[in-house]
């Protein structure tokens, strides 16, 4: 129940030795593109997730054409059968990029990209796209964002927003962890645009949470088993993935064929629940039995007041805005204490959101609000 304040470089002093920190090593895509029609109208195309091929690496390495699910800004100006075109010069080669609106899905569109080159789509993106900084910053992407909006350990491209809790970490922090005997490992959750969607519903159960792709390898699962329960999730995305891994194990033990999709209210849908170690061991055994090194999963899990966090004793996270699923997640960890924490942050003029200050929060053993 005690609140202390220090600089971030001292974080290792507040974590006991032999704890395991779990980071999200996703990398932010240059997902925002702009095309200009002959009429002068500017159309913004914002990549959400790969549609065809559906696997991230396959899609980003595809040549000639690929399809993505996208948000489209100024969509009314993009008439049916209109093909948007942009000409690029890459290494002296003139490349024409076309974007064709194939179909609509709720408030998004399937866009087919075609280009006159054997370069992979990622190379095209690096020339045509911009890093999508959060909309609440209300400014265009600047050169500094190319470095500042990626973590020092980012590895796998796929996010449209950074796992911002990890932006605070430098190589110095990892050196301090090694010296103190604090362990760390990585999983990959590609952060979706839904992370910015406010919860405008009157009741939490009326809010439909976005689905995100994540991947966990056998080494990470092995370390979770080794150090559980002494685990700290670095960021809300890491915690979301960790809790989803637990539920995936339970779904597997319940003989669910689609165990690699974790529904929004899985906490309340499953009745035969095992202990976290039992559930995680089930996934490890599954990987061993099928000679797999990693699991691909999708999660829509909602972690909100009343949810009992099982997979971590603490979380490193920034300060979040009201009416967000992220703040709901924080309140599930610390219970009613979130009021005191945020009151302290406001009174002491802490910075909120993506480029703001950080916190190390320990789980309230009493559970949710």
Coordinates of C-alpha atoms in Angstrom, one line a residue:
X1 CA 0.0 0.0 0.0
X2 CA 3.0 2.3 -0.1
X3 CA 3.7 4.7 -3.0
X4 CA 7.4 5.6 -3.6
X5 CA 8.8 7.8 -6.4
X6 CA 12.2 7.4 -8.1
X7 CA 13.9 7.7 -11.5
X8 CA 13.3 4.8 -13.9
X9 CA 17.0 3.7 -13.9
X10 CA 16.5 2.6 -10.3
X11 CA 13.8 0.0 -11.2
X12 CA 16.1 -2.9 -10.6
X13 CA 16.3 -1.8 -6.9
X14 CA 12.6 -2.5 -6.5
X15 CA 12.5 -5.9 -8.1
X16 CA 13.8 -8.9 -6.0
X17 CA 16.4 -11.2 -7.5
X18 CA 15.3 -14.4 -9.2
X19 CA 12.2 -12.7 -10.6
X20 CA 11.3 -13.1 -14.3
X21 CA 10.4 -10.1 -16.4
X22 CA 8.4 -10.8 -19.6
X23 CA 8.7 -8.3 -22.4
X24 CA 6.8 -7.9 -25.7
X25 CA 9.4 -7.8 -28.5
X26 CA 7.0 -6.7 -31.3
X27 CA 8.1 -4.0 -33.7
X28 CA 6.0 -1.2 -35.0
X29 CA 5.2 -1.2 -38.7
X30 CA 5.3 1.9 -40.9
X31 CA 1.5 1.3 -41.2
X32 CA 0.2 4.7 -42.2
X33 CA 0.2 5.6 -46.0
X34 CA -1.2 8.5 -48.0
X35 CA -2.4 8.4 -51.6
X36 CA -3.5 11.5 -53.6
X37 CA -6.2 11.1 -56.1
X38 CA -6.2 13.0 -59.4
X39 CA -8.9 15.3 -57.9
X40 CA -6.4 16.3 -55.2
X41 CA -8.2 14.4 -52.4
X42 CA -5.9 12.7 -49.9
X43 CA -6.8 9.2 -48.9
X44 CA -5.1 7.7 -45.8
X45 CA -4.7 3.9 -45.6
X46 CA -3.8 2.5 -42.2
X47 CA -2.7 -1.2 -42.0
X48 CA -4.4 -3.2 -39.3
X49 CA -3.5 -6.8 -39.9
X50 CA -2.6 -9.1 -42.9
X51 CA -5.5 -10.5 -44.8
X52 CA -3.8 -12.6 -47.5
X53 CA -1.4 -14.2 -46.7
X54 CA -2.6 -14.0 -43.1
X55 CA 0.8 -14.8 -41.5
X56 CA 2.7 -11.6 -40.9
X57 CA 6.2 -12.7 -42.2
X58 CA 4.7 -14.3 -45.3
X59 CA 2.7 -11.2 -46.1
X60 CA 5.6 -8.7 -45.5
X61 CA 7.9 -10.8 -47.6
X62 CA 5.4 -11.3 -50.4
X63 CA 6.3 -9.8 -53.8
X64 CA 4.1 -8.2 -56.4
X65 CA 0.9 -8.2 -54.4
X66 CA -0.7 -8.8 -50.9
X67 CA -3.9 -7.9 -49.1
X68 CA -4.4 -6.2 -45.7
X69 CA -7.3 -5.2 -43.5
X70 CA -7.1 -1.4 -43.2
X71 CA -8.7 1.7 -41.8
X72 CA -9.3 4.2 -44.6
X73 CA -9.4 7.9 -43.9
X74 CA -11.5 10.0 -46.2
X75 CA -13.1 6.8 -47.5
X76 CA -16.1 8.6 -49.0
X77 CA -13.7 10.1 -51.6
X78 CA -12.5 6.7 -52.6
X79 CA -15.2 5.5 -55.1
X80 CA -15.8 1.9 -55.9
X81 CA -13.4 0.5 -58.6
X82 CA -11.1 3.5 -58.2
X83 CA -7.5 2.4 -58.0
X84 CA -5.1 4.6 -55.9
X85 CA -1.6 5.0 -57.4
X86 CA 1.7 6.2 -56.1
X87 CA 5.1 6.2 -57.8
X88 CA 8.2 5.5 -55.8
X89 CA 11.9 5.6 -56.7
X90 CA 13.8 2.9 -54.8
X91 CA 17.5 2.4 -55.5
X92 CA 17.0 4.2 -58.8
X93 CA 14.1 1.9 -59.8
X94 CA 10.7 3.5 -60.6
X95 CA 8.0 1.4 -58.9
X96 CA 4.3 2.0 -59.2
X97 CA 2.2 1.0 -56.2
X98 CA -1.5 0.5 -56.6
X99 CA -4.2 0.2 -53.9
X100 CA -7.5 -1.4 -54.7
X101 CA -10.5 -1.5 -52.2
X102 CA -11.7 -5.2 -52.4
X103 CA -14.4 -5.4 -49.7
X104 CA -15.6 -3.9 -46.4
X105 CA -15.6 -5.4 -43.0
X106 CA -17.5 -3.4 -40.3
X107 CA -15.6 -0.1 -40.2
X108 CA -12.5 -1.4 -42.1
X109 CA -11.7 -2.4 -45.7
X110 CA -9.7 -5.2 -47.3
X111 CA -7.1 -3.5 -49.5
X112 CA -5.2 -5.2 -52.2
X113 CA -1.7 -3.7 -52.9
X114 CA 0.1 -4.4 -56.1
X115 CA 3.5 -3.1 -57.2
X116 CA 5.7 -3.3 -60.3
X117 CA 8.8 -4.8 -58.6
X118 CA 10.2 -8.0 -57.1
X119 CA 10.8 -6.2 -53.9
X120 CA 9.0 -7.6 -50.8
X121 CA 6.1 -5.6 -49.4
X122 CA 8.1 -4.6 -46.4
X123 CA 10.6 -2.7 -48.6
X124 CA 7.7 -0.9 -50.3
X125 CA 6.2 -0.1 -46.8
X126 CA 9.5 1.4 -45.7
X127 CA 9.3 3.9 -48.5
X128 CA 5.6 4.6 -48.6
X129 CA 4.6 4.3 -45.0
X130 CA 5.0 6.3 -41.8
X131 CA 5.3 5.1 -38.1
X132 CA 1.7 5.6 -36.7
X133 CA 2.2 7.5 -33.5
X134 CA -0.8 7.7 -31.2
X135 CA -3.7 9.9 -32.4
X136 CA -3.9 11.7 -29.1
X137 CA -0.4 13.3 -29.7
X138 CA -2.2 15.3 -32.4
X139 CA 0.8 15.8 -34.6
X140 CA 2.5 14.2 -37.6
X141 CA 5.2 11.6 -37.3
X142 CA 8.7 13.2 -36.8
X143 CA 12.1 11.8 -37.5
X144 CA 12.7 11.2 -33.8
X145 CA 9.7 8.8 -33.7
X146 CA 11.4 6.3 -36.0
X147 CA 13.8 5.5 -33.1
X148 CA 11.9 6.7 -30.0
X149 CA 8.7 4.8 -30.8
X150 CA 10.5 1.4 -31.0
X151 CA 11.9 -0.6 -28.0
X152 CA 15.6 -1.3 -27.9
X153 CA 14.8 -5.0 -28.3
X154 CA 12.0 -4.8 -30.9
X155 CA 12.3 -7.7 -33.3
X156 CA 9.1 -8.9 -35.0
X157 CA 7.2 -6.5 -37.2
X158 CA 3.4 -6.4 -36.9
X159 CA 2.3 -3.7 -34.4
X160 CA 0.5 -0.5 -35.2
X161 CA 1.4 0.9 -31.8
X162 CA 4.4 0.4 -29.5
X163 CA 4.3 -1.6 -26.3
X164 CA 5.0 1.7 -24.6
X165 CA 5.9 0.4 -21.1
X166 CA 9.0 -1.0 -22.7
X167 CA 10.1 2.3 -24.3
X168 CA 11.7 3.2 -20.9
X169 CA 14.2 0.4 -21.0
X170 CA 17.7 0.8 -22.2
X171 CA 20.7 -1.6 -22.3
X172 CA 21.7 -0.2 -18.9
X173 CA 18.6 -1.6 -17.3
X174 CA 19.2 -5.0 -18.7
X175 CA 22.8 -4.9 -17.5
X176 CA 21.5 -4.1 -13.9
X177 CA 19.1 -7.0 -14.2
X178 CA 21.9 -9.4 -15.1
X179 CA 24.0 -8.1 -12.2
X180 CA 21.2 -8.6 -9.7
X181 CA 20.1 -12.0 -10.9
X182 CA 16.8 -10.7 -12.4
X183 CA 15.8 -12.8 -15.4
X184 CA 13.9 -11.8 -18.5
X185 CA 12.3 -13.4 -21.6
X186 CA 10.2 -12.3 -24.6
X187 CA 6.9 -13.1 -26.2
X188 CA 5.4 -11.3 -29.2
X189 CA 2.0 -9.6 -29.3
X190 CA 1.2 -7.3 -32.2
X191 CA -0.5 -4.3 -30.8
X192 CA -3.7 -3.4 -32.7
X193 CA -5.3 0.0 -33.2
X194 CA -8.1 -1.1 -30.9
X195 CA -5.8 -0.3 -28.0
X196 CA -6.8 3.4 -28.4
X197 CA -10.5 2.7 -28.6
X198 CA -12.3 4.2 -25.6
X199 CA -14.8 2.2 -23.6
X200 CA -17.9 4.3 -24.3
X201 CA -20.5 1.7 -23.2
X202 CA -22.4 2.3 -20.0
X203 CA -21.3 -1.2 -18.7
X204 CA -18.0 -2.9 -19.3
X205 CA -19.7 -6.1 -20.5
X206 CA -21.2 -4.1 -23.4
X207 CA -17.8 -3.1 -24.8
X208 CA -16.4 -5.4 -27.5
X209 CA -12.6 -5.6 -27.1
X210 CA -10.3 -5.9 -30.1
X211 CA -8.5 -9.1 -31.0
X212 CA -4.7 -9.3 -31.2
X213 CA -2.3 -11.9 -32.6
X214 CA 0.5 -13.1 -30.3
X215 CA 3.1 -15.8 -30.4
X216 CA 5.0 -17.5 -27.6
X217 CA 7.9 -19.9 -28.0
X218 CA 8.8 -23.0 -26.0
X219 CA 11.7 -21.3 -24.3
X220 CA 9.4 -18.6 -22.9
X221 CA 6.9 -21.2 -21.6
X222 CA 9.8 -23.1 -20.0
X223 CA 10.9 -20.0 -18.2
X224 CA 7.4 -19.2 -17.0
X225 CA 7.2 -22.8 -15.5
X226 CA 10.6 -22.4 -13.9
X227 CA 10.0 -19.0 -12.2
X228 CA 6.3 -19.0 -11.6
X229 CA 4.8 -17.2 -9.6
X230 CA 7.7 -14.7 -9.5
X231 CA 6.7 -13.0 -12.7
X232 CA 6.4 -9.3 -13.7
X233 CA 4.7 -8.4 -17.0
X234 CA 6.3 -5.5 -18.8
X235 CA 3.3 -3.7 -20.2
X236 CA -0.4 -4.4 -20.5
X237 CA 0.2 -6.3 -23.8
X238 CA 2.6 -8.7 -22.0
X239 CA 0.0 -9.3 -19.3
X240 CA -2.7 -9.8 -21.8
X241 CA -0.6 -12.4 -23.5
X242 CA 0.3 -14.1 -20.3
X243 CA -3.2 -14.4 -19.0
X244 CA -4.3 -15.7 -22.5
X245 CA -1.6 -18.4 -22.3
X246 CA -3.1 -19.6 -19.1
X247 CA -6.6 -19.8 -20.7
X248 CA -5.2 -21.4 -23.8
X249 CA -3.8 -24.2 -21.6
X250 CA -7.2 -24.6 -19.9
X251 CA -9.0 -24.7 -23.3
X252 CA -6.5 -27.4 -24.5
X253 CA -7.2 -29.4 -21.3
X254 CA -10.9 -29.1 -22.0
X255 CA -10.3 -30.6 -25.5
X256 CA -11.2 -27.4 -27.3
X257 CA -10.0 -27.7 -30.9
X258 CA -9.8 -23.9 -31.2
X259 CA -7.7 -23.5 -28.0
X260 CA -5.5 -20.9 -29.7
X261 CA -8.3 -18.3 -29.7
X262 CA -9.1 -16.8 -26.3
X263 CA -12.5 -15.2 -26.2
X264 CA -13.2 -11.9 -24.4
X265 CA -14.9 -13.4 -21.4
X266 CA -13.0 -16.7 -21.1
X267 CA -12.5 -16.1 -17.4
X268 CA -16.2 -16.7 -16.9
X269 CA -16.9 -19.2 -19.8
X270 CA -14.6 -22.0 -18.5
X271 CA -15.7 -24.0 -15.6
X272 CA -13.1 -26.7 -15.3
X273 CA -10.0 -24.6 -14.6
X274 CA -6.6 -25.9 -13.5
X275 CA -3.8 -24.2 -11.7
X276 CA -1.6 -21.9 -13.8
X277 CA 1.3 -24.3 -13.7
X278 CA -0.9 -27.3 -14.7
X279 CA -2.3 -25.2 -17.6
X280 CA 1.1 -23.9 -18.8
X281 CA 2.6 -27.4 -18.6
X282 CA -0.2 -28.6 -20.9
X283 CA 0.9 -26.2 -23.5
X284 CA 4.6 -27.1 -23.0
X285 CA 3.7 -30.8 -23.5
X286 CA 1.6 -30.0 -26.5
X287 CA 4.6 -28.3 -28.1
X288 CA 6.8 -31.2 -27.2
X289 CA 4.4 -33.9 -28.5
X290 CA 4.0 -32.2 -31.8
X291 CA 7.6 -31.1 -32.1
X292 CA 6.7 -27.4 -32.3
X293 CA 8.9 -24.5 -31.1
X294 CA 6.2 -21.9 -30.9
X295 CA 2.4 -21.3 -30.6
X296 CA 0.4 -18.8 -32.7
X297 CA -2.6 -17.5 -30.8
X298 CA -5.2 -14.8 -31.0
X299 CA -6.7 -13.1 -28.0
X300 CA -9.8 -11.0 -27.2
X301 CA -9.4 -11.3 -23.5
X302 CA -10.9 -8.6 -21.3
X303 CA -9.0 -8.0 -18.0
X304 CA -11.2 -5.7 -15.9
X305 CA -12.3 -5.2 -12.3
X306 CA -13.3 -8.6 -10.9
X307 CA -10.9 -10.5 -13.0
X308 CA -8.3 -12.4 -10.9
X309 CA -4.8 -12.0 -12.5
X310 CA -3.0 -15.3 -12.2
X311 CA 0.1 -15.1 -14.3
X312 CA 2.0 -12.2 -12.8
X313 CA 2.7 -10.7 -9.4
X314 CA 3.4 -7.2 -10.8
X315 CA 3.3 -5.1 -13.9
X316 CA 5.4 -2.3 -15.4
X317 CA 3.1 0.1 -17.1
X318 CA 2.5 3.8 -18.0
X319 CA -0.4 5.9 -16.8
X320 CA -3.5 5.5 -18.9
X321 CA -6.4 7.6 -19.9
X322 CA -9.9 7.3 -18.4
X323 CA -12.5 5.0 -20.1
X324 CA -9.8 2.8 -21.5
X325 CA -9.4 -1.0 -21.4
X326 CA -5.8 -0.4 -20.2
X327 CA -7.0 1.4 -17.0
X328 CA -9.6 -1.3 -16.5
X329 CA -6.7 -3.8 -16.6
X330 CA -4.7 -1.9 -14.1
X331 CA -7.6 -1.8 -11.7
X332 CA -7.9 -5.6 -11.9
X333 CA -4.3 -5.8 -10.5
X334 CA -4.3 -3.2 -7.8
X335 CA -8.0 -3.2 -6.9
X336 CA -9.3 0.0 -5.3
X337 CA -5.7 1.3 -4.9
X338 CA -5.8 2.5 -8.5
X339 CA -7.6 5.6 -7.2
X340 CA -4.7 6.4 -4.8
X341 CA -2.1 5.7 -7.4
X342 CA -3.7 7.9 -10.0
X343 CA -4.5 10.7 -7.5
X344 CA -0.8 10.7 -6.5
X345 CA 0.3 10.8 -10.2
X346 CA -2.0 13.7 -10.9
X347 CA -1.0 15.7 -7.8
X348 CA 2.7 15.2 -8.7
X349 CA 2.3 16.1 -12.3
X350 CA 3.3 12.8 -13.8
X351 CA 3.1 12.5 -17.5
X352 CA 0.5 10.2 -18.9
X353 CA 0.2 8.0 -22.0
X354 CA 2.7 6.7 -24.6
X355 CA 5.7 9.1 -23.9
X356 CA 4.8 9.5 -20.3
X357 CA 6.1 8.2 -16.9
X358 CA 6.1 4.6 -15.8
X359 CA 5.1 2.6 -12.7
X360 CA 5.8 -0.7 -11.2
X361 CA 2.6 -2.0 -9.6
X362 CA 2.3 -5.0 -7.4
X363 CA -0.8 -7.2 -7.3
X364 CA -3.4 -6.5 -4.6
X365 CA -3.8 -10.0 -3.1
X366 CA -7.4 -9.2 -2.4
X367 CA -8.1 -9.3 -6.1
X368 CA -10.3 -7.0 -8.1
X369 CA -12.6 -4.1 -7.0

